[in-house]
Structure formats: structure tokens, C-alpha cells
mmCIF file of C-alpha atoms in Angstrom:
data_model
loop_
_atom_site.group_PDB
_atom_site.id
_atom_site.type_symbol
_atom_site.label_atom_id
_atom_site.label_comp_id
_atom_site.label_asym_id
_atom_site.label_seq_id
_atom_site.Cartn_x
_atom_site.Cartn_y
_atom_site.Cartn_z
ATOM 1 C CA MET A 255 149.371 93.973 277.230
ATOM 2 C CA ALA A 256 151.856 96.818 277.278
ATOM 3 C CA TYR A 257 154.388 94.581 275.531
ATOM 4 C CA ARG A 258 151.902 93.654 272.820
ATOM 5 C CA ARG A 259 150.874 97.266 272.319
ATOM 6 C CA GLY A 260 154.509 98.362 271.948
ATOM 7 C CA ARG A 261 155.191 95.586 269.451
ATOM 8 C CA PHE A 262 152.101 96.520 267.445
ATOM 9 C CA GLU A 263 153.195 100.132 267.336
ATOM 10 C CA ALA A 264 156.682 99.096 266.180
ATOM 11 C CA ASP A 265 155.283 96.893 263.413
ATOM 12 C CA ALA A 266 152.779 99.470 262.175
ATOM 13 C CA PRO A 267 153.609 101.147 258.856
ATOM 14 C CA ALA A 268 155.382 104.468 258.910
ATOM 15 C CA SER A 269 152.480 106.103 257.052
ATOM 16 C CA MET A 270 150.405 106.040 260.230
ATOM 17 C CA PHE A 271 152.923 108.273 261.973
ATOM 18 C CA SER A 272 154.341 110.391 259.027
ATOM 19 C CA PRO A 273 151.890 112.728 257.265
ATOM 20 C CA SER A 274 154.291 113.349 254.351
ATOM 21 C CA VAL A 275 154.691 109.638 253.661
ATOM 22 C CA ALA A 276 150.945 109.158 253.865
ATOM 23 C CA ARG A 277 150.385 112.051 251.456
ATOM 24 C CA ILE A 278 152.896 110.622 248.951
ATOM 25 C CA ALA A 279 151.295 107.188 249.196
ATOM 26 C CA ALA A 280 147.844 108.682 248.614
ATOM 27 C CA THR A 281 149.097 110.610 245.573
ATOM 28 C CA GLU A 282 150.666 107.475 244.099
ATOM 29 C CA ALA A 283 147.482 105.521 244.698
ATOM 30 C CA LYS A 284 145.464 108.248 242.973
ATOM 31 C CA ASP A 285 147.860 108.306 240.001
ATOM 32 C CA TRP A 286 147.771 104.548 239.677
ATOM 33 C CA SER A 287 143.982 104.618 239.785
ATOM 34 C CA PHE A 288 143.953 107.189 236.968
ATOM 35 C CA VAL A 289 146.466 105.142 234.954
ATOM 36 C CA ASP A 290 144.495 101.936 235.472
ATOM 37 C CA CYS A 291 141.319 103.620 234.256
ATOM 38 C CA TRP A 292 143.030 104.950 231.125
ATOM 39 C CA VAL A 293 144.674 101.605 230.345
ATOM 40 C CA ALA A 294 141.358 99.828 230.873
ATOM 41 C CA ALA A 295 139.677 102.271 228.468
ATOM 42 C CA GLN A 296 142.363 101.898 225.809
ATOM 43 C CA PHE A 297 143.134 98.196 226.295
ATOM 44 C CA PRO A 298 140.196 96.347 227.831
ATOM 45 C CA ASP A 299 141.004 93.366 230.036
ATOM 46 C CA ARG A 300 144.708 94.198 229.923
ATOM 47 C CA GLN A 301 146.478 95.643 232.939
ATOM 48 C CA PRO A 302 150.202 96.153 233.589
ATOM 49 C CA PRO A 303 151.790 93.166 235.321
ATOM 50 C CA PRO A 304 152.517 93.537 239.029
ATOM 51 C CA PHE A 305 156.278 93.668 238.592
ATOM 52 C CA GLU A 306 155.880 96.718 236.283
ATOM 53 C CA ARG A 307 154.034 98.766 238.886
ATOM 54 C CA ASN A 308 156.878 101.081 239.815
ATOM 55 C CA ALA A 309 157.614 104.773 239.705
ATOM 56 C CA ASP A 310 159.276 104.718 236.259
ATOM 57 C CA THR A 311 156.350 102.915 234.647
ATOM 58 C CA MET A 312 153.896 105.316 236.253
ATOM 59 C CA ARG A 313 155.807 108.374 234.994
ATOM 60 C CA ALA A 314 155.996 106.943 231.474
ATOM 61 C CA LEU A 315 152.272 106.150 231.413
ATOM 62 C CA LEU A 316 151.351 109.594 232.762
ATOM 63 C CA ALA A 317 153.457 111.232 230.037
ATOM 64 C CA LEU A 318 151.775 109.028 227.420
ATOM 65 C CA ILE A 319 148.328 109.964 228.745
ATOM 66 C CA ALA A 320 149.187 113.666 228.637
ATOM 67 C CA PHE A 321 150.465 113.389 225.065
ATOM 68 C CA SER A 322 147.365 111.439 224.024
ATOM 69 C CA ASP A 323 145.072 114.035 225.582
ATOM 70 C CA THR A 324 146.915 116.847 223.823
ATOM 71 C CA ALA A 325 146.675 115.066 220.475
ATOM 72 C CA SER A 326 142.984 114.381 221.024
ATOM 73 C CA GLU A 327 142.325 118.027 221.832
ATOM 74 C CA GLU A 328 144.177 119.146 218.704
ATOM 75 C CA ALA A 329 142.214 116.676 216.594
ATOM 76 C CA HIS A 330 138.945 117.930 218.079
ATOM 77 C CA LEU A 331 139.918 121.539 217.367
ATOM 78 C CA ILE A 332 140.822 120.736 213.760
ATOM 79 C CA ALA A 333 137.574 118.817 213.296
ATOM 80 C CA ARG A 334 135.551 121.712 214.708
ATOM 81 C CA VAL A 335 137.321 124.207 212.443
ATOM 82 C CA ASP A 336 136.685 121.992 209.435
ATOM 83 C CA ARG A 337 133.035 121.611 210.412
ATOM 84 C CA ASP A 338 132.584 125.369 210.776
ATOM 85 C CA ALA A 339 134.260 125.937 207.416
ATOM 86 C CA LEU A 340 131.963 123.432 205.756
ATOM 87 C CA ARG A 341 128.960 125.176 207.262
ATOM 88 C CA GLU A 342 130.079 128.539 205.919
ATOM 89 C CA LEU A 343 130.807 127.173 202.437
ATOM 90 C CA PRO A 344 127.147 126.833 201.211
ATOM 91 C CA ARG A 345 126.317 130.308 202.484
ATOM 92 C CA ASN A 346 129.209 131.844 200.589
ATOM 93 C CA ALA A 347 128.265 129.889 197.501
ATOM 94 C CA ASP A 348 124.626 131.071 197.700
ATOM 95 C CA SER A 349 125.608 134.688 198.206
ATOM 96 C CA ALA A 350 128.112 134.530 195.354
ATOM 97 C CA GLY A 351 125.494 132.930 193.066
ATOM 98 C CA ASN A 352 122.992 135.664 193.798
ATOM 99 C CA THR A 353 125.419 138.476 193.040
ATOM 100 C CA THR A 354 127.593 137.194 190.134
ATOM 101 C CA LEU A 355 127.176 135.025 187.089
ATOM 102 C CA VAL A 356 128.705 131.553 187.100
ATOM 103 C CA THR A 357 131.471 131.225 184.489
ATOM 104 C CA PRO A 358 133.507 128.122 183.606
ATOM 105 C CA SER A 359 136.644 129.587 185.127
ATOM 106 C CA ALA A 360 134.801 130.583 188.281
ATOM 107 C CA MET A 361 133.210 127.157 188.450
ATOM 108 C CA ARG A 362 136.619 125.532 188.026
ATOM 109 C CA GLU A 363 138.123 127.718 190.720
ATOM 110 C CA SER A 364 135.204 127.026 193.021
ATOM 111 C CA LEU A 365 135.428 123.315 192.358
ATOM 112 C CA LEU A 366 139.145 123.290 193.018
ATOM 113 C CA HIS A 367 138.603 125.327 196.156
ATOM 114 C CA ILE A 368 135.939 122.923 197.369
ATOM 115 C CA ILE A 369 138.163 119.923 196.619
ATOM 116 C CA GLU A 370 141.040 121.556 198.430
ATOM 117 C CA GLN A 371 138.828 122.349 201.402
ATOM 118 C CA GLU A 372 137.507 118.806 201.508
ATOM 119 C CA LEU A 373 140.979 117.340 201.536
ATOM 120 C CA PRO A 374 142.253 116.195 204.926
ATOM 121 C CA LYS A 375 145.310 117.719 206.450
ATOM 122 C CA GLU A 376 147.576 114.976 205.148
ATOM 123 C CA GLY A 377 146.134 115.370 201.657
ATOM 124 C CA ARG A 378 146.738 119.120 201.643
ATOM 125 C CA ILE A 379 150.303 118.580 202.810
ATOM 126 C CA ALA A 380 150.850 115.991 200.076
ATOM 127 C CA LEU A 381 149.296 118.277 197.443
ATOM 128 C CA ASP A 382 151.443 121.222 198.522
ATOM 129 C CA SER A 383 154.547 119.050 198.467
ATOM 130 C CA MET A 384 153.685 117.715 195.028
ATOM 131 C CA SER A 385 153.060 121.209 193.654
ATOM 132 C CA SER A 386 156.303 122.569 195.112
ATOM 133 C CA MET A 387 158.246 119.638 193.671
ATOM 134 C CA ALA A 388 156.592 120.181 190.289
ATOM 135 C CA LEU A 389 157.617 123.829 190.359
ATOM 136 C CA SER A 390 161.150 122.928 191.389
ATOM 137 C CA THR A 391 161.497 120.311 188.658
ATOM 138 C CA LYS A 392 159.633 122.451 186.062
ATOM 139 C CA ILE A 393 157.084 119.739 185.222
ATOM 140 C CA SER A 394 153.755 121.092 183.981
ATOM 141 C CA LEU A 395 151.756 117.883 184.448
ATOM 142 C CA PRO A 396 153.385 116.162 187.389
ATOM 143 C CA GLU A 397 153.047 112.454 187.893
ATOM 144 C CA PRO A 398 154.383 110.592 190.916
ATOM 145 C CA GLU A 399 156.644 108.495 188.703
ATOM 146 C CA HIS A 400 158.063 111.548 186.951
ATOM 147 C CA LEU A 401 158.546 113.370 190.225
ATOM 148 C CA GLY A 402 160.244 110.317 191.738
ATOM 149 C CA ALA A 403 162.578 110.043 188.753
ATOM 150 C CA ALA A 404 163.341 113.765 188.978
ATOM 151 C CA ILE A 405 164.036 113.488 192.709
ATOM 152 C CA ILE A 406 166.327 110.504 192.155
ATOM 153 C CA GLY A 407 168.166 112.386 189.413
ATOM 154 C CA THR A 408 168.518 115.415 191.657
ATOM 155 C CA GLN A 409 169.801 113.267 194.502
ATOM 156 C CA SER A 410 172.301 111.627 192.149
ATOM 157 C CA ALA A 411 173.482 115.014 190.935
ATOM 158 C CA ILE A 412 173.790 116.247 194.517
ATOM 159 C CA PHE A 413 175.760 113.147 195.453
ATOM 160 C CA GLU A 414 178.083 113.579 192.472
ATOM 161 C CA VAL A 415 178.604 117.238 193.307
ATOM 162 C CA GLU A 416 179.353 116.338 196.923
ATOM 163 C CA GLN A 417 181.830 113.702 195.785
ATOM 164 C CA MET A 418 183.481 116.165 193.416
ATOM 165 C CA ALA A 419 183.637 118.749 196.193
ATOM 166 C CA SER A 420 185.162 116.179 198.536
ATOM 167 C CA ARG A 421 187.734 115.216 195.917
ATOM 168 C CA ALA A 422 188.498 118.867 195.244
ATOM 169 C CA GLU A 423 188.996 119.472 198.956
ATOM 170 C CA SER A 424 191.258 116.428 199.205
ATOM 171 C CA LEU A 425 193.219 117.598 196.164
ATOM 172 C CA GLY A 426 193.497 121.057 197.673
ATOM 173 C CA ARG A 427 194.820 119.593 200.923
ATOM 174 C CA ASN A 428 197.360 117.498 199.023
ATOM 175 C CA ILE A 429 198.466 120.497 196.982
ATOM 176 C CA HIS A 430 198.813 122.566 200.139
ATOM 177 C CA SER A 431 200.894 119.846 201.801
ATOM 178 C CA GLU A 432 203.096 119.558 198.697
ATOM 179 C CA ILE A 433 203.556 123.326 198.643
ATOM 180 C CA VAL A 434 204.582 123.285 202.293
ATOM 181 C CA HIS A 435 207.002 120.418 201.619
ATOM 182 C CA ALA A 436 208.455 122.214 198.586
ATOM 183 C CA ASN A 437 208.910 125.391 200.616
ATOM 184 C CA ASN A 438 210.696 123.430 203.325
ATOM 185 C CA VAL A 439 212.984 121.777 200.768
ATOM 186 C CA LEU A 440 213.680 125.133 199.121
ATOM 187 C CA LYS A 441 214.498 126.684 202.472
ATOM 188 C CA THR A 442 216.826 123.790 203.304
ATOM 189 C CA MET A 443 218.588 124.114 199.948
ATOM 190 C CA GLN A 444 218.968 127.853 200.383
ATOM 191 C CA ASP A 445 220.445 127.304 203.827
ATOM 192 C CA GLU A 446 222.861 124.729 202.411
ATOM 193 C CA VAL A 447 223.890 127.076 199.589
ATOM 194 C CA CYS A 448 224.408 129.951 201.949
ATOM 195 C CA SER A 449 226.458 127.900 204.401
ATOM 196 C CA VAL A 450 229.753 127.109 202.599
ATOM 197 C CA PRO A 451 231.717 124.285 204.279
ATOM 198 C CA GLU A 452 235.155 125.005 205.657
ATOM 199 C CA GLY A 453 238.167 124.240 203.468
ATOM 200 C CA LEU A 454 236.198 124.398 200.226
ATOM 201 C CA ALA A 455 238.518 127.007 198.689
ATOM 202 C CA LYS A 456 241.609 124.953 199.539
ATOM 203 C CA ARG A 457 240.072 121.828 198.078
ATOM 204 C CA ASN A 458 239.165 123.736 194.935
ATOM 205 C CA LEU A 459 242.787 124.850 194.501
ATOM 206 C CA GLU A 460 244.027 121.287 194.974
ATOM 207 C CA LEU A 461 241.608 120.014 192.357
ATOM 208 C CA GLN A 462 242.750 122.693 189.923
ATOM 209 C CA ARG A 463 246.406 121.718 190.453
ATOM 210 C CA THR A 464 245.546 118.056 189.918
ATOM 211 C CA VAL A 465 243.686 118.873 186.708
ATOM 212 C CA LYS A 466 246.622 120.910 185.406
ATOM 213 C CA ALA A 467 249.092 118.112 186.212
ATOM 214 C CA MET A 468 246.946 115.510 184.490
ATOM 215 C CA THR A 469 246.502 117.818 181.499
ATOM 216 C CA ALA A 470 250.283 118.138 181.208
ATOM 217 C CA GLN A 471 250.633 114.329 181.209
ATOM 218 C CA VAL A 472 248.090 113.835 178.435
ATOM 219 C CA PRO A 473 250.655 114.160 175.565
ATOM 220 C CA GLU A 474 252.955 111.626 177.243
ATOM 221 C CA PHE A 475 250.099 109.160 177.586
ATOM 222 C CA GLY A 476 249.223 109.768 173.939
ATOM 223 C CA ARG A 477 252.769 108.954 172.830
ATOM 224 C CA ARG A 478 252.765 105.763 174.898
ATOM 225 C CA ILE A 479 249.496 104.639 173.394
ATOM 226 C CA ALA A 480 250.788 105.371 169.882
ATOM 227 C CA SER A 481 253.960 103.363 170.519
ATOM 228 C CA LEU A 482 251.950 100.436 171.842
ATOM 229 C CA LYS A 483 249.702 100.548 168.796
ATOM 230 C CA SER A 484 252.696 100.578 166.451
ATOM 231 C CA ALA A 485 254.341 97.658 168.287
ATOM 232 C CA THR A 486 251.150 95.667 168.100
ATOM 233 C CA ALA A 487 250.750 96.405 164.416
ATOM 234 C CA SER A 488 254.390 95.400 163.581
ATOM 235 C CA SER A 489 254.214 91.945 165.280
ATOM 236 C CA ASP A 490 252.976 88.950 163.230
ATOM 237 C CA PHE A 491 252.014 86.897 166.285
ATOM 238 C CA THR A 492 248.411 85.691 165.891
ATOM 239 C CA VAL A 493 245.948 83.661 167.891
ATOM 240 C CA HIS A 494 246.632 80.558 165.828
ATOM 241 C CA ASP A 495 250.304 80.817 166.717
ATOM 242 C CA ILE A 496 249.396 81.012 170.383
ATOM 243 C CA LEU A 497 247.218 77.898 170.100
ATOM 244 C CA ARG A 498 249.978 75.997 168.290
ATOM 245 C CA GLU A 499 252.532 76.966 170.901
ATOM 246 C CA GLU A 500 250.111 75.857 173.589
ATOM 247 C CA ASP A 501 249.694 72.427 171.958
ATOM 248 C CA ASP A 502 253.475 72.025 171.706
ATOM 249 C CA PHE A 503 253.866 72.971 175.337
ATOM 250 C CA ILE A 504 251.247 70.419 176.408
ATOM 251 C CA ALA A 505 253.033 67.706 174.365
ATOM 252 C CA LEU A 506 256.340 68.574 176.027
ATOM 253 C CA VAL A 507 254.713 68.350 179.451
ATOM 254 C CA GLU A 508 253.332 64.885 178.650
ATOM 255 C CA ASN A 509 256.757 63.710 177.388
ATOM 256 C CA LYS A 510 258.365 65.067 180.551
ATOM 257 C CA LYS A 511 255.949 63.108 182.733
ATOM 258 C CA GLU A 512 256.678 59.891 180.811
ATOM 259 C CA LEU A 513 260.423 60.346 181.141
ATOM 260 C CA GLU A 514 260.087 61.062 184.848
ATOM 261 C CA ASN A 515 258.159 57.807 185.282
ATOM 262 C CA ARG A 516 260.906 55.864 183.485
ATOM 263 C CA ILE A 517 263.707 57.558 185.419
ATOM 264 C CA SER A 518 261.995 57.033 188.751
ATOM 265 C CA VAL A 519 263.003 53.338 188.552
ATOM 266 C CA PHE A 520 266.676 54.304 188.763
ATOM 267 C CA ARG A 521 266.159 56.853 191.475
ATOM 268 C CA GLY A 522 268.614 56.312 194.353
ATOM 269 C CA LEU A 523 271.509 55.055 192.204
ATOM 270 C CA PRO A 524 274.811 56.961 192.076
ATOM 271 C CA SER A 525 275.403 59.272 189.185
ATOM 272 C CA ASN A 526 278.715 57.511 188.297
ATOM 273 C CA PRO A 527 278.092 54.580 185.888
ATOM 274 C CA ASP A 528 280.785 52.347 187.418
ATOM 275 C CA LEU A 529 279.534 52.854 190.925
ATOM 276 C CA ALA A 530 276.010 52.305 189.749
ATOM 277 C CA ARG A 531 277.046 49.079 188.017
ATOM 278 C CA ASP A 532 278.831 47.805 191.152
ATOM 279 C CA GLU A 533 275.802 48.617 193.285
ATOM 280 C CA LEU A 534 273.569 46.850 190.777
ATOM 281 C CA ASN A 535 275.804 43.736 190.894
ATOM 282 C CA ALA A 536 275.697 43.802 194.692
ATOM 283 C CA TYR A 537 271.896 43.929 194.573
ATOM 284 C CA ARG A 538 271.921 40.990 192.150
ATOM 285 C CA ARG A 539 274.192 38.905 194.426
ATOM 286 C CA GLU A 540 271.962 39.723 197.374
ATOM 287 C CA LEU A 541 268.958 38.665 195.340
ATOM 288 C CA GLN A 542 270.621 35.371 194.379
ATOM 289 C CA GLY A 543 271.478 34.656 198.031
ATOM 290 C CA ILE A 544 267.882 35.310 199.065
ATOM 291 C CA MET A 545 266.661 33.026 196.275
ATOM 292 C CA SER A 546 269.085 30.255 197.405
ATOM 293 C CA GLN A 547 267.802 30.551 200.970
ATOM 294 C CA ARG A 548 264.269 30.351 199.694
ATOM 295 C CA ASP A 549 265.003 27.216 197.647
ATOM 296 C CA ALA A 550 266.760 25.513 200.586
ATOM 297 C CA ALA A 551 263.895 26.334 202.919
ATOM 298 C CA PHE A 552 261.442 24.993 200.382
ATOM 299 C CA ARG A 553 263.369 21.713 199.961
ATOM 300 C CA GLY A 554 263.607 21.234 203.719
ATOM 301 C CA LEU A 555 259.902 21.825 204.066
ATOM 302 C CA VAL A 556 259.150 19.307 201.328
ATOM 303 C CA GLU A 557 261.426 16.650 202.855
ATOM 304 C CA ARG A 558 259.899 17.139 206.293
ATOM 305 C CA GLU A 559 256.391 16.904 205.075
ATOM 306 C CA THR A 560 256.997 13.965 202.688
ATOM 307 C CA PRO A 561 256.602 10.541 204.447
ATOM 308 C CA ALA A 562 259.640 8.208 204.334
ATOM 309 C CA LYS A 563 259.452 5.116 202.056
ATOM 310 C CA ARG A 564 259.581 1.697 203.687
#
């Protein structure tokens, strides 16, 4: 029994032994009961699913209930104020009718006042907005279409002005950057002008000497050019003469090649005619001997291959 009692006490929920936990659980149960009642009143037969019953959902629903109650109270206050104003309106009208005469202008003002009072809050806001827009656009008889067109035109003008302002700002930034760049270039050029490289004076003197020397040689060059012009003018050699000489030269080259081909046959012979003749006769005798050997070999071959007659 003691073992079972100890196990039961260990398995019992902590709320039975912790007052703070029990108080928190009771508060949550009370809040959920309030939320369930409100949800049932607003959405009959529809309760939050079990998996949505957590602390975040409860806080969100409580905030929604508080906001709804505040809005309902404000609506009730506005309705009560409107009802009281409507009750006071006939009394004021009766008292005003007993004291003053009714004129068309007064009737118009009273009618407009009554219409304005009868308008709901949204209607009054819309009427005030429409009147302010009509004053801004300077339209005496405003129509929604005219006001819409005026608003669109104003928005277009505003957009164009904004675009022009943006372009002007961009142009100003570009001009500023160009000015900074120009100042940097000017500063660099001034630094380069102020800092003269070494040896510039010596180089300048050398250039001056060179210029003077070349200037002194100009007359000599002029005389040479004049002499060349005179020599060219005195010669009668023309382009046709050059072409004719070229043709003659080509013909001579062709004749030379032909002669070389003919002489190449006698290449290797002595330059002395007698010696050349003797060498030629020796070649002839050698040729005749070779021909005799050929004929003898041919006859022997024929006799060997020809069958003997019986």
C-alpha cells in the first residue's frame, strides 16, 4: 500500500502541489472559456481546432476581442451622439421658426445643414474630401470624373517635376564631379609646369645649335637641288627609251641562253682546234670499236640461236 501511495503521488500532476502552477492553469482555463464564448457568439458552431489551442492563439484572440470591444464602444458612442443631435434638431427648428421668418436662403442653409447632419461619418469625410479637392483644383461644380482627371493631371505633373528634379540633381552631381576632375588636372598641369626637368637648358642650347647648322646648310642643299633639276632637264632620255633598251636587253639574254645551249655540247673539249680534232677522232675510233664488238656479239648470238640445217 505504501508503494502504491508513493507511486500515485509521483504520478500526480504538479498543479496539486504547486499553487502558482495551479493559479496559472486556472487563469488559462478562464481565458479559454471567455475566448470560446466570444468565438461561439461571433461564429456559431465553429470552434478553434485542438492543435491551435496554444498560448499564441489565445493572446491573438484576446487582442482581437479587446479591439472589437473598443470599436463597438466607439460605435455606440457615435450612435448615441447622433441620436441626441437628431432629438435636438426639431426643437431648434421649432424655436427658430417661432422667432424668425423663413427665407429661401435660410431654408437652403437649414436643408443643407440637415443633410449634412444626416450623413454618416463616412459620407461627411467623403464630402469634406470632395470639397477640399474642389477648392484645390478650383472647380466650381465638382464632379467625380472631373476631380479624378484633375488628380491624375496633378499626379502626372508631380511625377514630371520629380523626374526633372532627379535629372537636375544627377546633372549637378556630374557637373560637380567634372569640376573636381578639371581642378585635379589643372593642379597636375601646374605642378608639371612648375617642375622643370633637369638638363632642359642644355638640351635647348643643343637644339638651337642644330637649327643654326641646318640653316647654314640650306643654301648648299638648294644649289644641289638646282643642279639636279638642270641635269634632268638637259637629258633627252625618256621612258620609251628605257622600255626599248629593256626589250633589247631581254633579246640579248635569250640569244645568250641559246648560244650556251649550243656550246654546252662541246663542253669538255680542249680549246686548241688540233687537239680537239685529235680527241674527236679518238672518240670516233672508240665508237667504231664498240660498234664492231656489238655487231660481232649480235652475229654470235644469232648463230647460236639459229638451228643447224640437216
